[in-house]
Short mmCIF file of C-alpha atoms in Angstrom, two decimals:
data_model
loop_
_atom_site.label_atom_id
_atom_site.label_comp_id
_atom_site.label_asym_id
_atom_site.label_seq_id
_atom_site.Cartn_x
_atom_site.Cartn_y
_atom_site.Cartn_z
CA MET A 1005 13.10 -8.17 15.94
CA LYS A 1006 10.55 -10.62 17.39
CA LEU A 1007 7.68 -8.62 15.87
CA THR A 1008 9.45 -8.48 12.49
CA ALA A 1009 9.98 -12.25 12.55
CA LEU A 1010 6.31 -12.75 13.47
CA LEU A 1011 5.14 -10.63 10.54
CA LEU A 1012 7.37 -12.53 8.12
CA PHE A 1013 6.21 -15.88 9.48
CA LEU A 1014 2.58 -14.81 9.14
CA GLY A 1015 3.20 -13.78 5.55
CA ILE A 1016 4.83 -17.08 4.63
CA SER A 1017 2.14 -19.13 6.37
CA ILE A 1018 -0.85 -17.39 4.82
CA SER A 1019 0.72 -17.26 1.38
CA SER A 1020 0.52 -21.05 1.17
CA ILE A 1021 -3.22 -20.73 0.43
CA GLY A 1022 -4.22 -20.43 -3.22
CA GLN A 1023 -6.76 -21.23 -5.90
CA GLU A 1024 -6.65 -21.33 -9.67
CA SER A 1025 -8.77 -18.25 -10.41
CA ASP A 1026 -8.40 -16.12 -7.29
CA HIS A 1027 -5.08 -15.16 -5.75
CA PHE A 1028 -4.23 -15.01 -2.05
CA MET A 1029 -1.39 -12.95 -0.65
CA ALA A 1030 0.01 -11.70 2.64
CA TRP A 1031 1.67 -8.29 2.85
CA THR A 1032 3.94 -7.15 5.66
CA LYS A 1033 5.39 -3.72 6.33
CA VAL A 1034 7.89 -2.69 9.01
CA GLY A 1035 9.10 0.89 9.34
CA ILE A 1036 10.33 3.82 11.41
CA ALA A 1037 9.34 7.49 11.29
CA GLY A 1038 10.40 10.78 12.82
CA ASP A 1039 10.47 14.57 12.53
CA VAL A 1040 12.71 16.47 10.12
CA ILE A 1041 11.59 19.94 11.20
CA LYS A 1042 8.33 21.32 12.54
CA LYS A 1043 5.42 20.08 10.39
CA MET A 1044 7.72 17.86 8.29
CA ASP A 1045 8.07 14.11 8.89
CA TRP A 1046 10.25 11.42 7.36
CA SER A 1047 9.62 7.68 7.10
CA LEU A 1048 11.59 4.60 6.14
CA ASP A 1049 10.00 1.20 5.73
CA VAL A 1050 10.41 -2.20 4.13
CA SER A 1051 7.49 -4.08 2.58
CA SER A 1052 7.27 -7.72 1.51
CA ARG A 1053 4.48 -9.40 -0.42
CA PHE A 1054 4.08 -13.17 -0.25
CA ASP A 1055 2.15 -15.55 -2.48
CA ASN A 1056 2.06 -19.35 -2.71
CA GLN A 1057 5.56 -19.35 -4.22
CA GLY A 1058 7.18 -17.27 -1.50
CA VAL A 1059 8.31 -13.67 -1.80
CA ALA A 1060 6.63 -12.09 -4.83
CA THR A 1061 7.70 -8.49 -4.24
CA PHE A 1062 10.12 -6.73 -1.91
CA PHE A 1063 10.64 -2.99 -1.65
CA PRO A 1064 12.27 -0.52 0.75
CA GLN A 1065 10.82 3.00 0.66
CA ILE A 1066 11.74 6.42 2.02
CA GLY A 1067 9.34 9.36 2.18
CA ILE A 1068 8.86 12.95 3.28
CA GLU A 1069 5.51 14.44 4.34
CA TYR A 1070 4.72 18.10 5.07
CA LYS A 1071 1.72 19.36 7.04
CA LEU A 1072 0.72 22.30 4.86
CA LYS A 1073 -2.72 22.58 6.46
CA LYS A 1074 -4.45 20.65 9.21
CA TRP A 1075 -6.48 18.93 6.49
CA PHE A 1076 -3.81 18.73 3.76
CA LYS A 1077 -0.47 16.89 3.82
CA PRO A 1078 1.46 16.55 0.54
CA SER A 1079 4.19 13.91 0.43
CA VAL A 1080 6.76 12.37 -1.88
CA GLU A 1081 8.24 8.86 -1.71
CA TYR A 1082 11.00 6.90 -3.40
CA ARG A 1083 10.70 3.13 -3.70
CA PHE A 1084 13.20 0.52 -4.93
CA ILE A 1085 11.26 -2.50 -6.14
CA VAL A 1086 12.31 -6.11 -6.64
CA ASP A 1087 9.44 -8.00 -8.26
CA ARG A 1088 9.09 -11.57 -9.54
CA ASN A 1089 7.73 -11.85 -13.07
CA LYS A 1090 5.60 -14.64 -14.55
CA TYR A 1091 8.73 -16.60 -15.51
CA GLY A 1092 9.93 -16.75 -11.91
CA ASN A 1093 12.73 -14.23 -12.43
CA TYR A 1094 13.20 -11.18 -10.24
CA LYS A 1095 13.49 -7.76 -11.85
CA SER A 1096 14.24 -4.41 -10.26
CA SER A 1097 12.83 -0.96 -10.89
CA HIS A 1098 12.48 2.42 -9.21
CA ARG A 1099 9.35 4.39 -8.45
CA ILE A 1100 8.47 7.88 -7.34
CA ASN A 1101 5.14 8.59 -5.63
CA VAL A 1102 3.74 12.12 -5.38
CA ASN A 1103 0.78 12.23 -3.00
CA ALA A 1104 -1.87 14.74 -2.01
CA ASN A 1105 -3.37 13.61 1.31
CA PHE A 1106 -6.63 15.17 2.50
CA LYS A 1107 -8.30 14.45 5.84
CA LYS A 1108 -11.26 16.09 7.60
CA GLU A 1109 -13.25 15.26 10.72
CA ILE A 1110 -16.82 15.39 9.44
CA ILE A 1111 -18.44 14.54 12.77
CA LYS A 1112 -16.90 13.84 16.16
CA ARG A 1113 -14.42 10.93 15.92
CA LEU A 1114 -15.32 10.19 12.27
CA ASP A 1115 -12.72 11.20 9.68
CA LEU A 1116 -13.13 11.35 5.92
CA GLY A 1117 -9.95 11.12 3.84
CA LEU A 1118 -8.77 11.14 0.26
CA ARG A 1119 -5.35 10.33 -1.19
CA VAL A 1120 -4.57 11.29 -4.77
CA ARG A 1121 -1.34 9.72 -6.01
CA TYR A 1122 0.71 9.95 -9.17
CA GLN A 1123 3.29 7.19 -9.46
CA TYR A 1124 6.06 6.96 -12.01
CA ALA A 1125 8.29 3.91 -12.56
CA PHE A 1126 11.63 4.18 -14.33
CA GLN A 1127 14.87 2.37 -15.23
CA GLN A 1128 13.37 -1.07 -15.38
CA PHE A 1129 15.77 -3.83 -16.37
CA GLY A 1130 13.92 -5.53 -19.18
CA ALA A 1131 10.60 -4.48 -20.64
CA PRO A 1132 7.53 -5.09 -18.44
CA ASP A 1133 5.62 -8.27 -19.30
CA THR A 1134 2.26 -6.53 -18.97
CA TYR A 1135 1.00 -3.30 -17.48
CA ASP A 1136 0.76 -3.54 -13.68
CA ALA A 1137 -1.16 -0.72 -11.99
CA ASP A 1138 0.58 -1.46 -8.68
CA PHE A 1139 4.04 -0.68 -10.04
CA ASP A 1140 3.82 1.12 -13.39
CA GLN A 1141 2.76 4.67 -14.21
CA ALA A 1142 -0.67 5.43 -12.76
CA PHE A 1143 -2.97 7.91 -11.11
CA ARG A 1144 -4.61 6.51 -7.98
CA PHE A 1145 -7.65 7.84 -6.13
CA LYS A 1146 -8.23 6.49 -2.63
CA PRO A 1147 -11.21 7.73 -0.57
CA GLY A 1148 -11.63 6.34 2.93
CA ILE A 1149 -13.22 6.77 6.33
CA SER A 1150 -12.03 5.96 9.84
CA TYR A 1151 -13.68 6.03 13.25
CA ASP A 1152 -11.95 6.54 16.60
CA ILE A 1153 -13.90 4.40 19.06
CA LYS A 1154 -14.08 6.10 22.44
CA GLY A 1155 -12.26 4.15 25.15
CA SER A 1156 -10.91 1.58 22.66
CA ILE A 1157 -7.49 0.92 21.18
CA PHE A 1158 -9.10 0.15 17.81
CA LYS A 1159 -9.74 2.65 15.01
CA PRO A 1160 -11.67 0.88 12.21
CA THR A 1161 -10.96 1.95 8.64
CA LEU A 1162 -12.76 1.48 5.33
CA SER A 1163 -11.37 2.51 1.94
CA SER A 1164 -11.55 1.98 -1.80
CA GLU A 1165 -9.03 2.82 -4.49
CA PHE A 1166 -9.25 3.31 -8.24
CA PHE A 1167 -6.24 3.01 -10.58
CA TYR A 1168 -6.08 5.02 -13.80
CA ASN A 1169 -3.60 4.20 -16.57
CA PRO A 1170 -2.57 7.51 -18.22
CA SER A 1171 -0.32 5.97 -20.89
CA PHE A 1172 -1.10 5.76 -24.58
CA GLY A 1173 -1.83 2.39 -26.10
CA GLU A 1174 -4.49 -0.30 -26.16
CA GLU A 1175 -4.99 -0.39 -22.37
CA GLY A 1176 -4.19 3.27 -21.68
CA ARG A 1177 -6.36 6.28 -20.90
CA GLN A 1178 -8.76 4.28 -18.73
CA PHE A 1179 -9.31 2.95 -15.23
CA SER A 1180 -7.57 -0.41 -14.95
CA LYS A 1181 -8.29 -1.69 -11.44
CA MET A 1182 -10.20 -1.12 -8.22
CA ARG A 1183 -9.39 -2.07 -4.63
CA PHE A 1184 -11.51 -2.32 -1.48
CA ALA A 1185 -10.14 -2.63 2.07
CA VAL A 1186 -11.44 -2.93 5.62
CA GLY A 1187 -9.29 -3.04 8.72
CA THR A 1188 -8.26 -1.30 11.89
CA LYS A 1189 -5.44 0.70 13.38
CA VAL A 1190 -4.37 -0.33 16.88
CA ASP A 1191 -3.36 2.33 19.40
CA LEU A 1192 -0.48 0.69 21.26
CA ASP A 1193 1.31 2.21 24.23
CA GLY A 1194 4.44 4.22 23.51
CA PRO A 1195 5.89 4.99 20.07
CA HIS A 1196 4.38 1.94 18.39
CA GLY A 1197 1.89 1.88 15.56
CA PHE A 1198 0.18 -1.27 14.30
CA SER A 1199 -2.55 -1.94 11.75
CA VAL A 1200 -4.17 -4.90 10.06
CA LYS A 1201 -6.56 -5.07 7.11
CA TYR A 1202 -8.17 -7.33 4.56
CA GLN A 1203 -8.40 -6.10 1.00
CA PHE A 1204 -9.33 -7.39 -2.40
CA ASP A 1205 -8.70 -5.94 -5.82
CA LYS A 1206 -9.86 -6.74 -9.31
CA LYS A 1207 -8.61 -5.67 -12.71
CA PHE A 1208 -11.20 -4.28 -15.09
CA ARG A 1209 -11.73 -6.11 -18.40
CA SER A 1210 -9.50 -9.01 -17.27
CA TYR A 1211 -11.71 -11.82 -16.01
CA LYS A 1212 -9.09 -14.55 -16.32
CA ASP A 1213 -6.99 -12.98 -13.56
CA GLY A 1214 -9.69 -13.44 -10.94
CA THR A 1215 -9.69 -11.49 -7.68
CA ARG A 1216 -6.69 -10.92 -5.44
CA HIS A 1217 -7.31 -11.32 -1.70
CA VAL A 1218 -4.77 -9.84 0.71
CA LEU A 1219 -4.21 -9.91 4.46
CA ALA A 1220 -1.90 -6.99 5.31
CA VAL A 1221 -0.19 -6.17 8.60
CA SER A 1222 2.11 -3.24 9.34
CA TYR A 1223 4.20 -1.95 12.22
CA GLU A 1224 5.84 1.46 12.65
CA PHE A 1225 8.14 2.79 15.36
CA ASN A 1226 8.03 6.56 15.88
CA LEU A 1227 11.27 8.15 17.01
#
């Protein structure tokens, strides 16, 4: 509970920073995970995203992941989303993520990974104000690398992500946004997992929105 309160406090504190063109946010994630059967894991977590007006987005999520191969883990997730729109009102929606997770050790301690995700949002109450690649229908391609430093609790990570809008329409059938992140996983004693990262993302062909800067922290307890 103390760690959860610390993450929430950090999110609220950092979210007080802001500028007119760029956007600054703090994301927190707290979850638990365990085994269903051999090679199959479950997870349950709650994420909050803070901006200079407080909580911008809140969503609990449950997921199942299966280790099909050492280098391939497909997964599926359900997410219930409560998101604040540009008018200050909160709207709810549901989302399904279908993921193909690939990971391979290319040299000793250096892993190369790729996540391909299809996400589908449904049953939104009220029509979306504008297309949002974070929450609406999209294909997402996320390559990344990580390095396990010998004798250290830190495992640095570097990743990028590209969002593709598959819908028909003026903004459809094209890549809509990119994201870049750098951070580290922290190998804590016992069943605890912790990570922190900085990321920024930018919409293509939308200069007025500026760049979004995010400090994200997450904690997971493994049963």
